[in-house]
Amino acid sequence: MNGFDRRSFLAWLSSGVVAAATLGRGGSVAVAATENAGPDNAGALLLRDATVFDGTGAPARPGTSIVISGDRVVAIGRWNRGESLPDIPGLRVVDCSGRYVIPGLWDLHTHSSDVTPTVPALQLVHGVTGVREMRGSEATHAVRRRIERGELAGPRMVVASNTLDGPDSPVPGATLIDTDDDARDAADRASGEGADLLKVYSFLHSDEHAAIATHAARVGLPFAGHSPSLLPVQEVVRRGQRSVEHNYGMHLSTSRRAEEHFEHLAALPDDPADPQWWGRRAALLEREVFQTYDRGRAADLAGLFVEHGAWHVPTFAVESAYARHPSRFLDDEETQELAARWLPATIRQEWEAMARAWPEWTPERAELELAYLDARLELVGDLAADGAPLGTGTDSGAAYVFPGLATHDELELLVRAGLSPARALLAATRDAARCAGLTDAGTLTAGAKADLLVLDADPLADITHTRRIHAVVARGRHHGPAERQRLFDDIERAAQEDVPLGSTRSTLRCCTPMTG
């Protein structure tokens, strides 16, 4: 907005027209420092009279208003109903009575954000205002720069390094770590390229993983990703890994026969003719041992997550998608319609080829996969009950895991695992932002980044209500119903114009459950 009267705005804000968010504790409003009020032409936004879940852990507050200037929340509290609306040029007022406001959602595990313009916009219109892209490239960094310049609609992006894996990695294009010098060079390169974290993968050995931990600390970057298959998750967490993605290693590490199983894995030979054989065998072993789950070991593991400030990001959206044979997607009309509307033909063809190539399952195998999903849900519910920090991630970019939409699947699966809707929302907002390294995002407090959703129904009553989005505010910009529809229309038009694949496209499925 041009012509924003910043002086009048600050005077109005200081007048106490928005009363303190916590009543009975003095009369001052929760107002950010005036330097957060934005530049003179930034404009301001008043969301009036909503029920607000602020992401701090406090109960939802009805009748609450939020004032935004630039890309920051500058005040939040109750509207003084005796006051008329201010006549301040550049101040936009949106009536939110009867609606619900939550912080914007995060997806901590994405791939394919370089598929522009469809994927970043899909994330945004579905209320995902922050993502952590888990295999970075120059194309990914270029997308982030375009979003930050306002040239492209999309979420905030935290970008990982290229995948760091052991010398026998089957992952195309991975950076191979065999020595301390390899780890040093990889950390230096990632830091120089502007990566926000180092991404570790499944086929690292203990010494290689330890070297990455050392050099990540040296360059001041966290490291996160898979728990390497040969290492207990407990060891990975003790080394300082920021987050453990997927459920890989979780049941092996919480089995009452854990030591025996890790010894068995270490003795498994490689198959030179099939680089994927060892990984598939490790994944199948995990499915065979979940019946030996030890609740006490899980409680101890939760304590380690708390002690070391680590997060678990279970990515149930992808795990549940592949708990049933992916060939089913080929005949699912709704899935095929969404893919045709939202994704370029090249991506759709990749997805279809993967589903057709997936090996057949016996009825016994199909039953095992569903039982294993239930076991993973139970384990994460136990971790949550014991206080382990959790974050939402989807592995979107995997075949038939739709960017943006999958985050709502993830929330519903967390509730199915036993989390309350409030706890699931914290995993997708405050806790996810902290895992991503941002202390000023994920909550609706004075001074926080202005990323939020306006919903038409209460998500605390039913977590599926996060899908009922009325508006998205990202970086302080209000995307109401008409703007969201325009973005959907743009996405559908762009999907009909096939795009060249970015340099990370060969990794679209780098995290697929290795169980085909």
Coordinates of C-alpha atoms in Angstrom, one line a residue:
M1 CA 0.0 0.0 0.0
N2 CA 1.2 3.5 -0.8
G3 CA 0.5 6.6 1.3
F4 CA 0.7 4.7 4.6
D5 CA 0.6 7.3 7.4
R6 CA 3.1 5.6 9.7
R7 CA 3.0 8.4 12.4
S8 CA -0.8 8.3 12.7
F9 CA -0.7 4.5 12.8
L10 CA 1.8 4.4 15.6
A11 CA -0.1 7.0 17.6
W12 CA -3.3 5.0 17.1
L13 CA -1.6 1.8 18.1
S14 CA -0.2 3.4 21.3
S15 CA -3.6 4.7 22.3
G16 CA -4.6 1.3 23.7
V17 CA -7.4 0.7 21.2
V18 CA -6.3 -2.9 21.1
A19 CA -6.3 -4.0 24.8
A20 CA -3.8 -6.3 26.3
A21 CA -4.0 -9.9 25.1
T22 CA -4.0 -11.1 28.7
L23 CA -6.7 -9.3 30.6
G24 CA -6.2 -8.3 34.2
R25 CA -2.4 -8.0 33.9
G26 CA -2.2 -4.3 33.4
G27 CA -3.5 -2.2 30.6
S28 CA -0.7 -2.1 28.1
V29 CA -1.0 -3.7 24.7
A30 CA 1.4 -6.4 23.5
V31 CA 3.1 -4.2 21.0
A32 CA 6.3 -4.8 19.1
A33 CA 9.1 -2.2 19.1
T34 CA 8.3 0.6 16.7
E35 CA 11.1 -0.3 14.3
N36 CA 9.0 -3.4 13.5
A37 CA 6.1 -1.3 12.2
G38 CA 7.6 -1.3 8.7
P39 CA 8.6 1.4 6.3
D40 CA 6.5 4.4 5.6
N41 CA 4.9 2.8 2.5
A42 CA 4.5 -0.7 3.9
G43 CA 0.9 -0.4 4.8
A44 CA -0.8 -2.1 7.7
L45 CA -3.4 -4.8 8.2
L46 CA -5.9 -5.2 11.1
L47 CA -7.5 -8.6 11.4
R48 CA -10.4 -7.9 13.7
D49 CA -12.3 -10.0 16.2
A50 CA -11.1 -13.6 15.5
T51 CA -10.6 -16.6 17.7
V52 CA -6.8 -16.8 17.8
F53 CA -4.6 -19.9 18.5
D54 CA -1.3 -18.1 18.8
G55 CA 1.1 -21.1 18.7
T56 CA 2.6 -20.4 22.1
G57 CA 0.9 -23.2 23.9
A58 CA -1.8 -20.8 25.4
P59 CA -5.5 -21.6 24.9
A60 CA -7.2 -20.1 22.0
R61 CA -8.6 -16.6 22.6
P62 CA -11.9 -15.4 21.2
G63 CA -12.5 -11.8 20.3
T64 CA -8.9 -11.1 19.5
S65 CA -7.5 -8.7 16.9
I66 CA -4.1 -8.8 15.2
V67 CA -2.3 -5.8 13.8
I68 CA 0.3 -6.3 11.1
S69 CA 2.7 -3.8 9.6
G70 CA 5.1 -4.7 6.9
D71 CA 6.0 -8.4 7.5
R72 CA 5.6 -8.3 11.3
V73 CA 2.9 -8.7 13.9
V74 CA 3.0 -5.5 15.8
A75 CA 0.1 -6.0 18.3
I76 CA -2.3 -8.7 19.3
G77 CA -5.1 -8.4 21.8
R78 CA -8.8 -7.6 22.4
W79 CA -10.5 -4.9 20.3
N80 CA -11.9 -2.0 22.4
R81 CA -15.5 -2.2 21.1
G82 CA -16.2 1.4 22.1
E83 CA -13.7 2.6 19.5
S84 CA -14.6 3.2 15.9
L85 CA -12.4 2.0 13.1
P86 CA -9.4 4.3 12.6
D87 CA -9.3 6.5 9.5
I88 CA -5.6 5.9 8.7
P89 CA -4.5 5.9 5.1
G90 CA -3.0 2.6 4.2
L91 CA -4.6 0.6 7.0
R92 CA -6.7 -2.3 5.8
V93 CA -9.3 -3.7 8.2
V94 CA -10.6 -7.3 7.7
D95 CA -13.5 -8.5 9.8
C96 CA -12.7 -12.0 11.1
S97 CA -15.6 -12.4 13.4
G98 CA -16.8 -16.0 13.4
R99 CA -13.4 -17.1 12.1
Y100 CA -10.3 -18.7 13.5
V101 CA -6.7 -17.6 13.1
I102 CA -3.6 -19.9 13.5
P103 CA 0.1 -19.4 12.6
G104 CA 1.0 -20.4 9.1
L105 CA 1.9 -24.1 8.7
W106 CA 5.4 -25.5 8.1
D107 CA 6.6 -28.5 6.0
L108 CA 10.0 -29.5 7.3
H109 CA 10.7 -32.1 4.6
T110 CA 10.1 -31.1 1.0
H111 CA 11.6 -31.8 -2.4
S112 CA 10.9 -30.2 -5.7
S113 CA 10.4 -26.6 -4.7
D114 CA 12.4 -25.8 -7.9
V115 CA 9.3 -26.9 -10.0
T116 CA 8.1 -23.3 -10.6
P117 CA 5.7 -21.7 -10.6
T118 CA 3.4 -24.5 -9.6
V119 CA 5.0 -26.0 -6.4
P120 CA 5.8 -22.9 -4.3
A121 CA 2.4 -21.4 -5.1
L122 CA 0.7 -24.8 -4.2
Q123 CA 2.3 -24.7 -0.9
L124 CA 1.3 -21.1 -0.2
V125 CA -2.4 -21.4 -1.2
H126 CA -2.7 -24.5 1.1
G127 CA -1.5 -22.5 4.0
V128 CA 2.1 -23.7 4.1
T129 CA 4.0 -20.5 4.7
G130 CA 7.4 -22.1 5.5
V131 CA 9.2 -25.1 4.1
R132 CA 12.6 -26.8 4.7
E133 CA 13.8 -28.0 1.3
M134 CA 15.8 -31.1 2.1
R135 CA 18.1 -31.3 -0.9
G136 CA 19.4 -28.0 -2.0
S137 CA 20.8 -26.9 -5.4
E138 CA 21.4 -23.7 -7.3
A139 CA 17.9 -24.0 -8.7
T140 CA 16.5 -24.2 -5.2
H141 CA 18.4 -21.2 -4.0
A142 CA 17.3 -19.3 -7.1
V143 CA 13.7 -20.0 -6.3
R144 CA 14.2 -18.8 -2.7
R145 CA 15.7 -15.5 -4.0
R146 CA 12.8 -15.0 -6.4
I147 CA 10.3 -15.5 -3.5
E148 CA 12.2 -13.1 -1.3
R149 CA 12.2 -10.5 -4.0
G150 CA 8.4 -10.9 -4.4
E151 CA 8.7 -12.2 -8.0
L152 CA 7.2 -15.6 -7.2
A153 CA 4.4 -16.6 -4.8
G154 CA 5.7 -19.1 -2.3
P155 CA 6.6 -19.8 1.3
R156 CA 9.6 -18.9 3.3
M157 CA 12.4 -21.4 2.5
V158 CA 15.1 -23.0 4.6
V159 CA 17.4 -24.8 2.2
A160 CA 19.6 -27.8 3.0
S161 CA 22.9 -28.8 1.3
N162 CA 23.1 -31.5 -1.3
T163 CA 22.6 -34.9 0.2
L164 CA 25.6 -36.2 2.1
D165 CA 26.0 -40.0 2.1
G166 CA 28.5 -42.7 2.5
P167 CA 30.8 -43.9 -0.3
D168 CA 28.4 -46.7 -1.3
S169 CA 25.4 -44.5 -1.7
P170 CA 22.8 -45.5 -4.3
V171 CA 21.5 -41.9 -4.5
P172 CA 22.3 -40.3 -7.8
G173 CA 24.3 -37.1 -7.4
A174 CA 24.8 -37.4 -3.7
T175 CA 28.0 -35.9 -2.2
L176 CA 30.0 -38.9 -1.0
I177 CA 31.7 -38.7 2.4
D178 CA 34.5 -41.3 3.0
T179 CA 37.0 -39.3 5.0
D180 CA 37.3 -36.3 7.3
D181 CA 38.5 -34.2 4.5
D182 CA 35.4 -35.1 2.5
A183 CA 33.2 -33.9 5.4
R184 CA 35.3 -30.7 5.8
D185 CA 35.0 -29.9 2.1
A186 CA 31.2 -30.6 2.0
A187 CA 30.6 -28.4 5.0
D188 CA 32.7 -25.6 3.6
R189 CA 30.9 -25.9 0.2
A190 CA 27.4 -25.9 1.8
S191 CA 28.2 -22.9 3.9
G192 CA 29.6 -21.0 0.9
E193 CA 26.6 -21.8 -1.2
G194 CA 24.2 -20.4 1.5
A195 CA 22.8 -23.6 2.8
D196 CA 21.0 -23.4 6.1
L197 CA 21.8 -27.0 7.2
L198 CA 23.6 -30.1 6.1
K199 CA 21.5 -33.0 4.9
V200 CA 22.6 -36.5 6.0
Y201 CA 21.4 -39.8 4.5
S202 CA 21.0 -43.5 5.2
F203 CA 24.3 -45.0 4.0
L204 CA 26.7 -43.1 6.2
H205 CA 28.9 -45.1 8.5
S206 CA 29.6 -44.0 12.1
D207 CA 32.9 -42.3 11.4
E208 CA 31.5 -40.4 8.4
H209 CA 28.5 -39.3 10.4
A210 CA 30.7 -38.1 13.2
A211 CA 32.9 -36.2 10.8
I212 CA 29.9 -34.4 9.4
A213 CA 28.8 -33.5 13.0
T214 CA 32.2 -32.0 13.7
H215 CA 32.4 -29.9 10.6
A216 CA 28.8 -28.8 10.7
A217 CA 29.6 -27.3 14.1
R218 CA 32.8 -25.8 12.8
V219 CA 30.9 -23.8 10.1
G220 CA 28.0 -23.0 12.3
L221 CA 25.3 -25.1 10.5
P222 CA 23.0 -27.7 12.0
F223 CA 22.8 -31.1 10.3
A224 CA 19.6 -33.1 9.9
G225 CA 18.1 -35.9 7.8
H226 CA 18.0 -39.6 8.0
S227 CA 19.3 -41.7 10.9
P228 CA 21.9 -43.7 9.1
S229 CA 20.8 -47.3 8.9
L230 CA 23.8 -48.7 10.8
L231 CA 23.5 -46.4 13.7
P232 CA 21.0 -46.4 16.6
V233 CA 18.9 -43.3 16.7
Q234 CA 20.1 -42.7 20.2
E235 CA 23.7 -42.3 18.9
V236 CA 22.5 -39.9 16.2
V237 CA 20.7 -37.7 18.6
R238 CA 23.6 -37.6 21.1
R239 CA 25.8 -36.4 18.3
G240 CA 23.6 -33.3 17.9
Q241 CA 21.6 -34.1 14.8
R242 CA 18.9 -31.4 14.7
S243 CA 16.1 -33.7 13.4
V244 CA 15.6 -37.3 12.5
E245 CA 13.4 -37.6 9.4
H246 CA 10.9 -40.4 8.6
N247 CA 10.7 -43.4 10.9
Y248 CA 13.9 -45.0 9.6
G249 CA 15.7 -46.7 12.4
M250 CA 13.1 -45.9 15.0
H251 CA 11.7 -49.4 15.5
L252 CA 15.2 -51.0 15.3
S253 CA 16.4 -48.5 18.0
T254 CA 13.4 -49.1 20.3
S255 CA 13.3 -52.9 19.9
R256 CA 14.1 -55.1 22.9
R257 CA 16.5 -56.9 20.6
A258 CA 18.1 -53.7 19.1
E259 CA 21.7 -54.7 19.6
E260 CA 21.1 -58.0 17.8
H261 CA 19.4 -56.4 14.9
F262 CA 22.1 -53.8 14.4
E263 CA 24.8 -56.5 14.4
H264 CA 22.7 -58.3 11.8
L265 CA 22.6 -55.2 9.6
A266 CA 26.3 -54.6 9.9
A267 CA 27.0 -58.2 8.7
L268 CA 24.7 -57.9 5.6
P269 CA 26.8 -57.9 2.4
D270 CA 26.2 -55.5 -0.5
D271 CA 25.0 -56.7 -3.9
P272 CA 27.1 -55.1 -6.6
A273 CA 24.5 -56.0 -9.1
D274 CA 21.7 -54.2 -7.2
P275 CA 22.8 -51.0 -5.4
Q276 CA 19.3 -50.7 -3.7
W277 CA 19.4 -54.3 -2.3
W278 CA 21.0 -53.4 1.1
G279 CA 18.6 -50.5 1.7
R280 CA 15.6 -52.6 0.9
R281 CA 16.7 -55.3 3.2
A282 CA 17.3 -52.8 6.0
A283 CA 13.8 -51.4 5.5
L284 CA 12.3 -54.9 5.6
L285 CA 14.1 -55.8 8.7
E286 CA 12.5 -52.8 10.4
R287 CA 9.1 -54.2 9.4
E288 CA 10.0 -57.6 10.8
V289 CA 11.0 -56.3 14.3
F290 CA 8.2 -53.8 15.2
Q291 CA 6.6 -56.6 17.2
T292 CA 9.5 -56.4 19.6
Y293 CA 8.8 -52.7 20.3
D294 CA 9.9 -51.8 23.9
R295 CA 7.9 -48.9 25.4
G296 CA 10.6 -48.2 27.9
R297 CA 13.2 -47.8 25.3
A298 CA 10.9 -45.3 23.5
A299 CA 10.5 -43.3 26.7
D300 CA 14.3 -43.2 27.1
L301 CA 14.6 -42.1 23.4
A302 CA 12.1 -39.3 24.0
G303 CA 14.2 -38.1 26.9
L304 CA 17.2 -37.9 24.6
F305 CA 15.3 -35.9 22.1
V306 CA 14.4 -33.4 24.9
E307 CA 17.9 -33.4 26.4
H308 CA 19.7 -32.7 23.1
G309 CA 17.2 -30.4 21.6
A310 CA 16.4 -32.7 18.7
W311 CA 13.1 -33.1 16.7
H312 CA 11.5 -36.1 15.2
V313 CA 9.9 -35.4 11.8
P314 CA 7.9 -38.6 11.0
T315 CA 6.7 -37.7 7.5
F316 CA 3.5 -39.7 7.9
A317 CA 2.1 -38.2 4.7
V318 CA 4.5 -40.2 2.5
E319 CA 4.7 -43.2 4.8
S320 CA 0.9 -43.6 4.7
A321 CA 0.8 -43.1 1.0
Y322 CA 3.2 -46.0 0.5
A323 CA 1.6 -48.2 3.2
R324 CA -0.7 -49.3 0.4
H325 CA 0.6 -50.3 -3.0
P326 CA 1.2 -47.1 -5.1
S327 CA -0.3 -48.7 -8.2
R328 CA -3.7 -47.8 -6.7
F329 CA -3.1 -44.1 -7.6
L330 CA -3.2 -44.9 -11.3
D331 CA -7.0 -45.7 -11.0
D332 CA -7.9 -43.1 -8.4
E333 CA -9.8 -40.4 -10.3
E334 CA -9.5 -37.7 -7.7
T335 CA -5.7 -38.2 -7.5
Q336 CA -5.3 -38.1 -11.2
E337 CA -7.5 -35.0 -11.5
L338 CA -5.4 -33.1 -8.9
A339 CA -2.2 -34.1 -10.6
A340 CA -3.5 -33.0 -14.0
R341 CA -4.6 -29.7 -12.6
W342 CA -1.6 -28.8 -10.5
L343 CA 1.5 -30.5 -11.9
P344 CA 3.4 -30.3 -15.2
A345 CA 3.2 -33.4 -17.5
T346 CA 6.9 -34.3 -16.9
I347 CA 6.2 -34.7 -13.2
R348 CA 3.0 -36.7 -13.8
Q349 CA 4.8 -39.0 -16.1
E350 CA 7.5 -39.6 -13.4
W351 CA 4.9 -40.4 -10.9
E352 CA 3.0 -42.8 -13.1
A353 CA 6.2 -44.6 -14.2
M354 CA 7.2 -45.1 -10.5
A355 CA 3.7 -46.5 -9.7
R356 CA 3.8 -48.9 -12.6
A357 CA 7.3 -50.1 -11.8
W358 CA 6.6 -50.8 -8.1
P359 CA 7.0 -54.6 -7.5
E360 CA 3.9 -56.6 -6.8
W361 CA 3.0 -57.4 -3.2
T362 CA 1.7 -60.6 -1.8
P363 CA -1.5 -60.3 0.4
E364 CA 0.8 -61.0 3.4
R365 CA 3.1 -58.2 2.4
A366 CA 0.1 -55.8 2.0
E367 CA -1.1 -56.7 5.5
L368 CA 2.3 -56.2 6.9
E369 CA 2.7 -52.7 5.5
L370 CA -0.6 -51.6 7.0
A371 CA 0.3 -53.1 10.4
Y372 CA 3.7 -51.4 10.2
L373 CA 2.0 -48.0 9.6
D374 CA -0.1 -48.5 12.7
A375 CA 3.1 -49.4 14.7
R376 CA 4.7 -46.2 13.5
L377 CA 1.7 -44.1 14.5
E378 CA 1.8 -45.8 18.0
L379 CA 5.5 -45.1 18.4
V380 CA 5.1 -41.4 17.6
G381 CA 2.2 -41.1 19.9
D382 CA 4.3 -42.5 22.6
L383 CA 7.1 -40.1 21.9
A384 CA 4.7 -37.2 22.0
A385 CA 3.2 -38.4 25.3
D386 CA 6.8 -38.4 26.7
G387 CA 7.5 -34.9 25.5
A388 CA 9.7 -35.5 22.5
P389 CA 9.7 -32.4 20.1
L390 CA 7.9 -33.2 16.9
G391 CA 7.7 -31.3 13.6
T392 CA 5.5 -31.7 10.5
G393 CA 7.1 -32.8 7.3
T394 CA 5.6 -34.6 4.3
D395 CA 8.4 -35.5 1.8
S396 CA 6.3 -33.7 -0.7
G397 CA 7.7 -34.2 -4.2
A398 CA 7.4 -38.0 -3.7
A399 CA 4.9 -39.5 -6.1
Y400 CA 1.4 -38.6 -5.1
V401 CA 2.4 -36.6 -2.1
F402 CA 1.0 -33.3 -3.2
P403 CA 2.8 -30.1 -2.1
G404 CA 0.8 -28.1 0.4
L405 CA -2.1 -30.4 0.5
A406 CA 0.0 -33.1 2.2
T407 CA 0.6 -31.0 5.3
H408 CA -3.0 -31.3 6.2
D409 CA -2.7 -35.0 5.7
E410 CA 0.2 -34.9 8.1
L411 CA -1.7 -33.1 10.8
E412 CA -4.6 -35.6 10.6
L413 CA -2.2 -38.5 10.9
L414 CA -0.5 -36.9 13.9
V415 CA -4.0 -36.7 15.6
R416 CA -4.6 -40.3 14.5
A417 CA -1.3 -41.1 16.3
G418 CA -2.8 -39.8 19.5
L419 CA -1.8 -36.1 19.6
S420 CA -4.5 -33.6 20.5
P421 CA -5.3 -31.1 17.7
A422 CA -3.5 -28.4 19.7
R423 CA -0.3 -30.4 20.0
A424 CA -0.5 -31.3 16.3
L425 CA -0.8 -27.6 15.4
L426 CA 2.2 -26.8 17.6
A427 CA 4.2 -29.4 15.7
A428 CA 3.2 -27.6 12.4
T429 CA 3.8 -24.0 13.7
R430 CA 6.0 -23.1 16.6
D431 CA 7.9 -26.3 17.0
A432 CA 8.5 -26.7 13.2
A433 CA 9.8 -23.1 13.0
R434 CA 12.2 -23.7 15.9
C435 CA 13.4 -26.9 14.2
A436 CA 14.0 -24.9 11.0
G437 CA 16.1 -22.4 13.1
L438 CA 13.7 -19.5 13.2
T439 CA 12.8 -18.1 16.6
D440 CA 10.6 -15.3 15.3
A441 CA 8.2 -17.4 13.2
G442 CA 5.6 -20.0 14.0
T443 CA 3.7 -17.9 16.6
L444 CA 1.4 -15.0 16.6
T445 CA 3.1 -12.6 19.1
A446 CA 4.2 -9.0 18.9
G447 CA 7.4 -8.9 16.7
A448 CA 6.8 -12.3 15.0
K449 CA 6.9 -12.8 11.3
A450 CA 3.4 -12.2 9.9
D451 CA 2.5 -15.6 8.5
L452 CA -0.9 -16.9 9.4
L453 CA -4.1 -18.6 8.3
V454 CA -7.7 -17.4 8.6
L455 CA -10.0 -20.5 8.8
D456 CA -13.7 -20.8 8.5
A457 CA -14.0 -23.5 11.2
D458 CA -12.3 -24.4 14.5
P459 CA -9.2 -26.6 14.0
L460 CA -9.1 -27.4 17.8
A461 CA -12.5 -29.0 17.4
D462 CA -11.6 -31.0 14.3
I463 CA -8.1 -31.0 12.8
T464 CA -9.5 -31.4 9.3
H465 CA -10.7 -27.8 9.6
T466 CA -7.2 -26.6 8.8
R467 CA -8.3 -27.3 5.2
R468 CA -11.1 -24.8 5.4
I469 CA -8.9 -21.8 4.6
H470 CA -10.5 -18.4 4.1
A471 CA -7.3 -16.4 3.7
V472 CA -3.5 -16.8 4.0
V473 CA -1.3 -14.0 5.2
A474 CA 2.3 -14.5 4.2
R475 CA 5.1 -12.0 4.9
G476 CA 2.3 -9.6 5.9
R477 CA 0.5 -9.9 2.6
H478 CA -3.2 -10.9 2.8
H479 CA -4.3 -13.5 0.2
G480 CA -8.1 -13.5 0.6
P481 CA -10.5 -15.8 -1.3
A482 CA -10.2 -13.9 -4.6
E483 CA -6.4 -13.8 -4.5
R484 CA -6.2 -17.5 -3.5
Q485 CA -8.5 -18.4 -6.4
R486 CA -6.3 -16.3 -8.8
L487 CA -3.3 -18.3 -7.6
F488 CA -5.1 -21.6 -8.1
D489 CA -6.0 -20.4 -11.6
D490 CA -2.3 -19.5 -12.3
I491 CA -1.2 -22.9 -11.0
E492 CA -3.6 -24.7 -13.4
R493 CA -2.5 -22.6 -16.4
A494 CA 1.2 -23.2 -15.6
A495 CA 0.7 -26.9 -15.2
Q496 CA -0.4 -27.1 -18.8
E497 CA 2.9 -25.6 -19.9
D498 CA 5.5 -28.3 -19.2
V499 CA 8.6 -27.0 -17.5
P500 CA 12.2 -28.2 -17.8
L501 CA 13.3 -30.1 -14.7
G502 CA 15.6 -28.4 -12.3
S503 CA 18.9 -29.9 -11.2
T504 CA 17.3 -31.6 -8.2
R505 CA 14.6 -33.5 -10.1
S506 CA 16.6 -36.8 -10.1
T507 CA 16.1 -36.7 -6.3
L508 CA 12.3 -36.4 -6.5
R509 CA 12.2 -39.7 -4.8
C510 CA 15.4 -39.8 -2.8
C511 CA 13.5 -40.5 0.4
T512 CA 10.9 -43.0 -0.9
P513 CA 10.4 -45.9 1.5
M514 CA 12.9 -48.4 0.2
T515 CA 10.4 -51.3 0.3
G516 CA 9.4 -52.0 -3.3

